[in-house]
Coordinates of C-alpha atoms in Angstrom, one line a residue:
X142 CA 26.8 -29.0 -12.0
X143 CA 30.1 -27.1 -12.2
X144 CA 31.5 -25.0 -9.4
X145 CA 30.7 -21.8 -11.3
X146 CA 27.2 -23.0 -12.1
X147 CA 26.6 -23.7 -8.4
X148 CA 27.8 -20.2 -7.4
X149 CA 25.6 -18.5 -9.9
X150 CA 22.7 -20.7 -9.0
X151 CA 23.2 -19.8 -5.4
X152 CA 23.1 -16.1 -6.2
X153 CA 20.0 -16.6 -8.3
X154 CA 18.3 -18.1 -5.2
X155 CA 19.5 -15.5 -2.7
X156 CA 19.8 -12.2 -4.5
X157 CA 17.4 -9.3 -3.7
X158 CA 16.1 -6.5 -5.9
X159 CA 16.8 -8.4 -9.1
X160 CA 16.5 -11.8 -10.7
X161 CA 19.5 -13.4 -12.2
X162 CA 19.3 -15.7 -15.2
X163 CA 20.7 -19.1 -16.0
X164 CA 24.1 -20.4 -14.8
X165 CA 27.4 -20.4 -16.6
X166 CA 29.1 -23.2 -18.3
X167 CA 32.5 -24.6 -17.7
X168 CA 34.4 -25.2 -14.5
X169 CA 35.2 -22.4 -12.1
X170 CA 38.3 -21.7 -10.0
X171 CA 38.7 -19.4 -7.1
X172 CA 40.8 -16.3 -7.8
X173 CA 43.5 -17.6 -5.4
X174 CA 43.7 -20.8 -7.4
X175 CA 44.1 -19.0 -10.8
X176 CA 47.2 -19.2 -12.9
X177 CA 49.9 -16.5 -12.7
X178 CA 48.8 -13.1 -14.0
X179 CA 50.2 -11.7 -17.3
X180 CA 52.9 -9.1 -17.3
X181 CA 53.9 -6.1 -19.4
X182 CA 55.2 -8.2 -22.3
X183 CA 51.7 -9.4 -23.1
X184 CA 50.7 -5.9 -24.1
X185 CA 54.0 -4.8 -25.7
X186 CA 53.9 -7.7 -28.1
X187 CA 50.2 -7.3 -29.0
X188 CA 49.6 -7.3 -32.7
X189 CA 47.5 -4.1 -32.6
X190 CA 45.4 -1.8 -30.5
X191 CA 43.7 -3.4 -27.5
X192 CA 40.1 -2.7 -26.6
X193 CA 39.0 -3.0 -23.0
X194 CA 35.3 -3.2 -22.1
X195 CA 34.0 -1.9 -18.8
X196 CA 30.6 -2.2 -17.2
X197 CA 29.4 -0.1 -14.3
X198 CA 26.4 1.1 -12.3
X199 CA 27.5 4.7 -11.6
X200 CA 25.0 7.4 -12.5
X201 CA 24.9 11.1 -12.0
X202 CA 28.1 13.1 -11.2
X203 CA 30.1 9.9 -10.4
X204 CA 29.2 8.4 -13.8
X205 CA 30.2 11.5 -15.6
X206 CA 33.4 11.7 -13.6
X207 CA 34.2 8.1 -14.6
X208 CA 33.6 8.8 -18.3
X209 CA 35.8 12.0 -18.2
X210 CA 38.7 9.9 -16.9
X211 CA 38.1 7.2 -19.5
X212 CA 38.2 9.8 -22.2
X213 CA 41.5 11.2 -20.7
X214 CA 43.0 7.7 -20.6
X215 CA 41.9 6.9 -24.1
X216 CA 43.5 10.1 -25.4
X217 CA 46.8 9.4 -23.6
X218 CA 46.8 5.8 -25.0
X219 CA 45.5 6.6 -28.5
X220 CA 46.5 3.8 -31.0
X221 CA 47.3 1.4 -28.1
X222 CA 44.4 1.0 -25.7
X223 CA 40.8 2.0 -26.0
X224 CA 38.4 1.6 -23.0
X225 CA 34.7 1.4 -23.9
X226 CA 32.4 1.9 -20.9
X227 CA 28.8 0.8 -20.7
X228 CA 26.3 1.9 -18.0
X229 CA 24.3 -1.1 -16.9
X230 CA 21.7 0.5 -14.6
X231 CA 21.7 0.1 -10.9
X232 CA 24.3 -2.1 -9.1
X233 CA 21.7 -4.8 -8.9
X234 CA 21.0 -4.6 -12.6
X235 CA 24.7 -4.6 -13.4
X236 CA 25.5 -7.8 -11.4
X237 CA 22.4 -9.5 -12.9
X238 CA 23.7 -8.8 -16.4
X239 CA 27.1 -9.9 -15.5
X240 CA 25.8 -13.2 -14.3
X241 CA 24.1 -13.7 -17.7
X242 CA 27.3 -12.7 -19.4
X243 CA 29.2 -15.4 -17.6
X244 CA 26.8 -17.9 -19.0
X245 CA 27.1 -16.4 -22.5
X246 CA 30.9 -16.1 -22.2
X247 CA 30.6 -12.4 -22.9
X248 CA 31.8 -10.7 -19.7
X249 CA 33.4 -7.2 -19.8
X250 CA 37.1 -6.9 -19.2
X251 CA 36.5 -4.7 -16.1
X252 CA 33.4 -5.1 -13.9
X253 CA 32.7 -2.2 -11.5
X254 CA 30.6 -3.8 -8.8
X255 CA 29.4 -2.7 -5.4
X256 CA 30.7 -3.8 -2.0
X257 CA 27.9 -6.4 -1.3
X258 CA 28.8 -8.5 -4.4
X259 CA 32.4 -9.1 -3.3
X260 CA 31.7 -12.6 -1.9
X261 CA 29.9 -13.6 -5.1
X262 CA 32.5 -12.3 -7.5
X263 CA 35.2 -14.1 -5.5
X264 CA 33.3 -17.4 -5.5
X265 CA 32.4 -17.1 -9.2
X266 CA 36.0 -17.6 -10.1
X267 CA 36.0 -15.4 -13.2
X268 CA 38.5 -12.8 -12.1
X269 CA 42.3 -12.4 -11.6
X270 CA 43.2 -11.0 -8.2
X271 CA 44.4 -7.4 -8.1
X272 CA 47.3 -8.7 -5.9
X273 CA 48.5 -11.0 -8.7
X274 CA 48.2 -8.3 -11.4
X275 CA 50.2 -5.8 -9.2
X276 CA 52.9 -8.4 -8.6
X277 CA 53.2 -9.1 -12.4
X278 CA 53.1 -5.5 -13.4
X279 CA 55.3 -3.6 -10.8
X280 CA 55.5 -0.5 -13.0
X281 CA 51.8 0.2 -12.6
X282 CA 49.7 0.5 -9.4
X283 CA 51.4 0.3 -6.0
X284 CA 48.9 -1.4 -3.8
X285 CA 50.6 0.1 -0.8
X286 CA 49.1 3.5 -1.8
X287 CA 45.6 2.3 -1.3
X288 CA 43.9 3.3 1.9
X289 CA 44.0 0.5 4.4
X290 CA 40.3 0.6 5.2
X291 CA 39.4 0.3 1.5
X292 CA 41.9 -2.3 0.8
X293 CA 40.8 -4.3 3.8
X294 CA 37.3 -4.7 2.6
X295 CA 38.3 -6.3 -0.7
X296 CA 40.9 -8.6 0.8
X297 CA 40.4 -12.3 1.6
X298 CA 43.1 -14.6 3.0
X299 CA 45.6 -11.8 2.7
X300 CA 45.0 -11.3 -1.0
X301 CA 43.5 -8.1 -2.6
X302 CA 40.8 -9.3 -5.0
X303 CA 39.8 -6.0 -6.6
X304 CA 40.8 -2.3 -6.6
X305 CA 38.3 0.1 -4.9
X306 CA 37.1 2.9 -7.2
X307 CA 34.5 4.9 -5.4
X308 CA 34.3 4.7 -1.6
X309 CA 31.7 6.1 0.8
X310 CA 31.3 5.9 4.5
X311 CA 28.5 6.6 7.0
X312 CA 28.4 10.0 8.7
X313 CA 26.4 11.7 11.4
X314 CA 24.7 14.9 10.1
X315 CA 23.4 17.5 12.6
X316 CA 21.2 20.5 12.3
X317 CA 23.4 23.1 14.1
X318 CA 20.5 25.4 15.2
X319 CA 18.3 22.6 16.6
X320 CA 21.2 21.2 18.6
X321 CA 22.0 24.6 20.0
X322 CA 18.3 25.2 20.8
X323 CA 18.2 22.0 22.8
X324 CA 21.6 22.7 24.5
X325 CA 23.3 19.7 23.1
X326 CA 27.0 19.4 23.8
X327 CA 28.5 18.3 20.5
X328 CA 31.5 16.8 22.1
X329 CA 29.2 14.0 23.3
X330 CA 28.3 12.9 19.8
X331 CA 31.4 10.7 19.2
X332 CA 29.6 7.7 20.9
X333 CA 26.3 6.1 20.1
X334 CA 25.1 6.6 23.7
X335 CA 25.9 10.3 23.4
X336 CA 23.9 10.5 20.1
X337 CA 21.0 8.7 21.7
X338 CA 21.0 11.1 24.7
X339 CA 21.2 14.1 22.4
X340 CA 18.3 12.8 20.3
X341 CA 16.1 12.5 23.3
X342 CA 17.1 16.0 24.5
X343 CA 16.2 17.6 21.2
X344 CA 12.9 15.7 21.0
X345 CA 11.9 16.9 24.5
X346 CA 13.1 20.5 23.9
X347 CA 11.9 21.3 20.4
X348 CA 8.2 20.5 19.9
X349 CA 7.3 18.6 16.7
X350 CA 11.0 17.7 16.0
X351 CA 12.4 14.2 16.0
X352 CA 15.8 13.6 17.4
X353 CA 17.2 11.4 14.6
X354 CA 16.4 9.9 11.2
X355 CA 18.2 7.1 9.3
X356 CA 17.5 4.7 6.4
X357 CA 16.6 1.2 7.4
X358 CA 18.4 -0.7 4.7
X359 CA 20.7 -3.5 5.8
X360 CA 23.9 -1.5 5.5
X361 CA 23.0 0.3 8.7
X362 CA 22.8 -2.8 10.9
X363 CA 26.2 -3.8 9.5
X364 CA 27.4 -0.3 10.5
X365 CA 26.1 -0.6 14.0
X366 CA 27.9 -3.9 14.3
X367 CA 31.2 -2.7 13.0
X368 CA 31.0 0.4 15.2
X369 CA 30.7 -1.9 18.2
X370 CA 33.9 -3.7 17.2
X371 CA 32.1 -6.9 16.4
X372 CA 32.4 -9.0 13.2
X373 CA 29.0 -9.3 11.4
X374 CA 29.4 -12.9 10.4
X375 CA 31.4 -15.8 11.8
X376 CA 34.1 -16.9 11.7
X377 CA 36.3 -13.9 11.0
X378 CA 33.7 -12.0 8.9
X379 CA 34.2 -14.8 6.3
X380 CA 37.7 -13.7 5.5
X381 CA 39.4 -17.0 6.1
X382 CA 39.5 -20.1 3.8
X383 CA 36.3 -21.8 5.0
X384 CA 34.2 -18.6 4.6
X385 CA 31.3 -17.4 6.6
X386 CA 29.0 -20.0 8.1
X387 CA 26.7 -18.0 10.4
X388 CA 25.4 -14.5 11.2
X389 CA 25.0 -13.9 14.9
X390 CA 23.0 -10.8 15.9
X391 CA 22.4 -11.4 19.6
X392 CA 25.9 -10.9 21.0
X393 CA 26.3 -8.5 23.8
X394 CA 28.0 -5.5 22.1
X395 CA 26.0 -5.9 18.9
X396 CA 22.7 -6.3 20.7
X397 CA 23.4 -3.2 22.8
X398 CA 24.2 -1.1 19.8
X399 CA 21.1 -2.1 17.8
X400 CA 19.0 -1.9 21.0
X401 CA 20.2 1.7 21.5
X402 CA 18.8 2.8 18.2
X403 CA 15.7 0.6 18.4
X404 CA 14.8 2.3 21.7
X405 CA 14.8 5.7 20.1
X406 CA 12.2 4.6 17.6
X407 CA 10.0 2.7 19.9
X408 CA 10.0 5.8 22.2
X409 CA 9.0 8.1 19.2
X410 CA 12.3 9.9 19.2
X411 CA 13.4 8.6 15.8
X412 CA 11.7 9.4 12.5
X413 CA 10.9 6.4 10.4
X414 CA 11.3 7.2 6.6
X415 CA 11.7 3.5 5.5
X416 CA 14.7 2.1 3.6
X417 CA 15.2 5.1 1.3
X418 CA 18.3 7.2 2.1
X419 CA 16.9 10.0 0.0
X420 CA 13.7 10.1 2.1
X421 CA 15.8 10.4 5.2
X422 CA 17.8 13.2 3.6
X423 CA 14.7 15.1 2.6
X424 CA 13.3 14.9 6.2
X425 CA 16.5 16.1 7.7
X426 CA 16.8 19.0 5.2
X427 CA 13.3 20.0 6.0
X428 CA 14.1 20.2 9.7
X429 CA 11.9 17.3 10.7
X430 CA 14.8 15.7 12.6
X431 CA 17.8 17.2 14.3
X432 CA 20.3 14.5 13.4
X433 CA 20.7 12.0 10.6
X434 CA 22.7 8.9 9.9
X435 CA 23.4 8.7 6.1
X436 CA 26.1 7.9 3.6
X437 CA 28.8 10.4 2.8
X438 CA 27.0 10.6 -0.5
X439 CA 24.4 12.7 1.3
X440 CA 26.8 15.6 1.2
X441 CA 26.0 16.2 -2.4
X442 CA 22.3 15.7 -1.8
X443 CA 22.2 18.3 1.0
X444 CA 24.0 20.7 -1.2
X445 CA 21.5 20.2 -3.9
X446 CA 18.6 20.7 -1.4
X447 CA 20.0 24.1 -0.5
X448 CA 20.2 23.3 3.2
X449 CA 22.4 25.6 5.3
X450 CA 23.5 25.4 8.9
X451 CA 24.3 21.7 9.2
X452 CA 27.5 19.9 10.1
X453 CA 28.9 16.4 9.3
X454 CA 30.5 14.5 12.1
X455 CA 32.2 11.1 12.3
X456 CA 30.0 8.0 12.6
X457 CA 29.7 7.4 16.4
X458 CA 31.2 4.3 18.0
X459 CA 29.9 2.0 20.7
X460 CA 33.1 0.0 20.9
X461 CA 36.7 0.9 21.6
X462 CA 38.3 3.1 18.9
X463 CA 41.1 0.6 18.5
X464 CA 38.7 -2.2 17.4
X465 CA 35.6 -0.4 16.1
X466 CA 34.9 1.7 13.1
X467 CA 32.7 2.4 10.1
X468 CA 32.4 0.1 7.1
X469 CA 33.1 1.4 3.6
X470 CA 30.5 1.4 0.8
X471 CA 30.8 2.0 -2.9
X472 CA 32.3 -0.2 -5.6
X473 CA 35.5 -1.8 -6.8
X474 CA 37.1 -2.6 -10.2
X475 CA 37.3 -6.4 -10.9
X476 CA 39.5 -7.6 -13.8
X477 CA 37.9 -10.6 -15.6
X478 CA 40.2 -13.4 -16.8
X479 CA 37.8 -15.8 -18.6
X480 CA 37.6 -15.0 -22.3
X481 CA 40.0 -12.1 -22.3
X482 CA 43.5 -12.3 -23.7
X483 CA 46.6 -11.6 -21.7
X484 CA 47.1 -8.3 -23.6
X485 CA 43.6 -7.3 -22.8
X486 CA 44.1 -8.1 -19.1
X487 CA 47.3 -6.0 -18.9
X488 CA 45.7 -3.1 -20.8
X489 CA 42.8 -3.3 -18.3
X490 CA 45.2 -3.3 -15.4
X491 CA 46.8 -0.1 -16.8
X492 CA 43.4 1.5 -16.8
X493 CA 42.6 0.3 -13.3
X494 CA 46.0 1.7 -12.2
X495 CA 45.1 5.0 -13.9
X496 CA 41.8 5.2 -12.0
X497 CA 43.4 4.4 -8.7
X498 CA 46.2 7.0 -9.1
X499 CA 46.4 10.0 -6.9
X500 CA 45.6 12.7 -9.5
X501 CA 42.6 10.8 -10.9
X502 CA 41.3 9.9 -7.4
X503 CA 41.5 13.6 -6.4
X504 CA 39.6 14.7 -9.5
X505 CA 37.1 11.9 -9.2
X506 CA 36.5 12.6 -5.5
X507 CA 35.9 16.3 -6.0
X508 CA 33.5 15.6 -8.9
X509 CA 31.6 12.7 -7.4
X510 CA 31.6 13.2 -3.6
X511 CA 33.3 9.9 -2.9
X512 CA 36.5 9.6 -0.7
X513 CA 39.8 9.2 -2.6
X514 CA 41.3 5.8 -2.1
X515 CA 44.9 6.7 -2.8
X516 CA 46.8 8.0 0.3
X517 CA 49.0 10.2 -1.9
X518 CA 46.0 12.5 -2.4
X519 CA 46.5 13.7 1.2
X520 CA 49.8 15.5 0.2
X521 CA 48.1 17.5 -2.6
X522 CA 47.9 21.2 -2.0
X523 CA 44.7 21.5 -4.1
X524 CA 43.1 18.7 -2.1
X525 CA 44.0 20.4 1.2
X526 CA 42.5 23.6 -0.1
X527 CA 39.4 21.7 -1.2
X528 CA 39.0 20.2 2.3
X529 CA 39.5 23.6 3.9
X530 CA 36.6 24.9 1.8
X531 CA 34.4 21.8 2.2
X532 CA 34.2 20.8 5.9
X533 CA 32.0 17.7 5.5
X534 CA 34.5 16.3 3.0
X535 CA 37.3 17.0 5.6
X536 CA 35.4 15.0 8.2
X537 CA 34.9 12.1 5.7
X538 CA 38.6 12.2 4.8
X539 CA 39.7 12.1 8.4
X540 CA 37.3 9.3 9.3
X541 CA 38.6 7.3 6.4
X542 CA 42.2 7.7 7.5
X543 CA 41.4 7.0 11.2
X544 CA 39.3 3.8 10.6
X545 CA 41.3 0.7 11.8
X546 CA 41.7 -2.0 9.2
X547 CA 40.7 -5.0 11.1
X548 CA 38.3 -7.9 11.1
X549 CA 35.3 -6.0 12.4
X550 CA 35.6 -3.2 9.9
X551 CA 36.2 -5.5 6.9
X552 CA 32.5 -6.4 6.6
X553 CA 31.0 -9.8 6.0
X554 CA 32.5 -11.5 2.9
X555 CA 29.8 -13.9 1.7
X556 CA 28.0 -14.5 -1.5
X557 CA 24.8 -14.7 0.5
X558 CA 24.9 -11.1 1.6
X559 CA 22.1 -9.9 -0.7
X560 CA 19.8 -12.6 0.8
X561 CA 21.1 -11.8 4.3
X562 CA 20.0 -8.2 4.0
X563 CA 16.7 -9.3 2.6
X564 CA 16.1 -11.5 5.7
X565 CA 17.2 -9.0 8.3
X566 CA 15.6 -5.7 7.2
X567 CA 11.9 -6.7 7.7
X568 CA 12.7 -8.1 11.2
X569 CA 14.5 -4.9 12.2
X570 CA 11.7 -2.8 10.9
X571 CA 9.2 -4.7 13.0
X572 CA 11.4 -4.3 16.1
X573 CA 12.0 -0.6 15.5
X574 CA 8.3 0.1 15.0
X575 CA 7.5 -1.7 18.2
X576 CA 5.5 -4.4 16.5
X577 CA 7.8 -7.1 17.8
X578 CA 10.1 -7.3 20.9
X579 CA 13.8 -6.6 19.9
X580 CA 15.2 -9.8 21.2
X581 CA 12.6 -11.8 19.4
X582 CA 13.2 -9.9 16.1
X583 CA 17.0 -10.4 16.5
X584 CA 16.6 -14.1 17.1
X585 CA 14.4 -14.5 14.0
X586 CA 16.6 -12.4 11.9
X587 CA 19.7 -14.3 13.1
X588 CA 18.1 -17.6 12.2
X589 CA 16.9 -16.4 8.8
X590 CA 20.2 -14.9 7.9
X591 CA 22.2 -18.0 8.9
X592 CA 19.8 -20.1 6.8
X593 CA 20.6 -17.9 3.8
X594 CA 24.3 -18.4 4.4
X595 CA 23.9 -22.2 4.8
X596 CA 21.8 -22.5 1.7
X597 CA 24.3 -20.4 -0.4
X598 CA 27.1 -22.6 0.8
X599 CA 25.3 -25.8 -0.1
X600 CA 24.2 -24.5 -3.5
X601 CA 27.7 -23.2 -4.2
X602 CA 29.3 -26.5 -3.2
X603 CA 31.2 -25.0 -0.3

């Protein structure tokens, strides 16, 4: 079985929320081992207009904002480059279809895929690294303009693999009136211990109100780990040549952070709404809980709900600010090499550069609710005015800028991550519900997650 076949087969075995189809043919190479990227001459000498295909899983306002920018790019490049976008359903649906397309040799030129698929897309060896394209095309995107926290997530062995498009972060949302009623000092909410104390205070002071609510999907246990200043997988969050080999969950700082949140739920202070972030949002908007951990994407949802009198605060840390921070979410733009001409690759890179530019990122952020990934947006007068009128976005913008770009905040880079989340969430749900002691649940989750990583590595030939 070829290297690419093994990787796709591994994802088939370990993916959650979707089933992937048969493996690809041909031999695979890692992005770092790929040949040199094509430069501007490949496009300038093209015999005619070049068509770039793009697949994505962005719906709602973000999907419309993407299409608006595609239309603008196509108009500006009429007769030279045409980008044709295709919505592929959820992120899980999109990566399943991409896996099938690798087999059929019918991949899109640009694949917009979410954060958790980074390890798989690296291992599949279909793409040309963003670092190589930027070096070969110096007149386009300057990678130094990308926010360090965003760039950090999609970097392995010092090489940027893909260009982030839409980036979210976790935030703490608070009901101003409920916190005031309970006498909570908001200055204490920068730490996880402070949030836990405030949640207990509200629950005791306001009858029928829970202190906090959050989704229980796997992203949040990764967030608690990063905010403690601890890598999620070892060694080095999978960022070095040998990749991730294990996922420890019982280390001191990590165990304390997860235990702090678990205690709130076993005491009845936390409100369990399951894994659905929208369910947590609805409960918070209805005043059932005084605080909520949710993605920055919840800003738009709270606006749609009509909720007033809430504030967004930075995600609290349990580790030192120099080492700890929030992980990004969202998706990045991957440029496919296999089956695509040099001219098509350069044309696609021009479009990726367009989407990552400061003016586009500003418009896209305002329309979609995601954070802009280009640092030059910060100098824009219209962006400053927008932040002044939209305080939750200002909090997100500052947190994004303040987050250290280090190993802990890079997230675990492993093609096994979908399976890892699948293994961890049920164990954490049992611990948070009190059905199983926390240390027992952590040990079981640690073993199951490490087995997922080990199986992936074996099936992928690593």
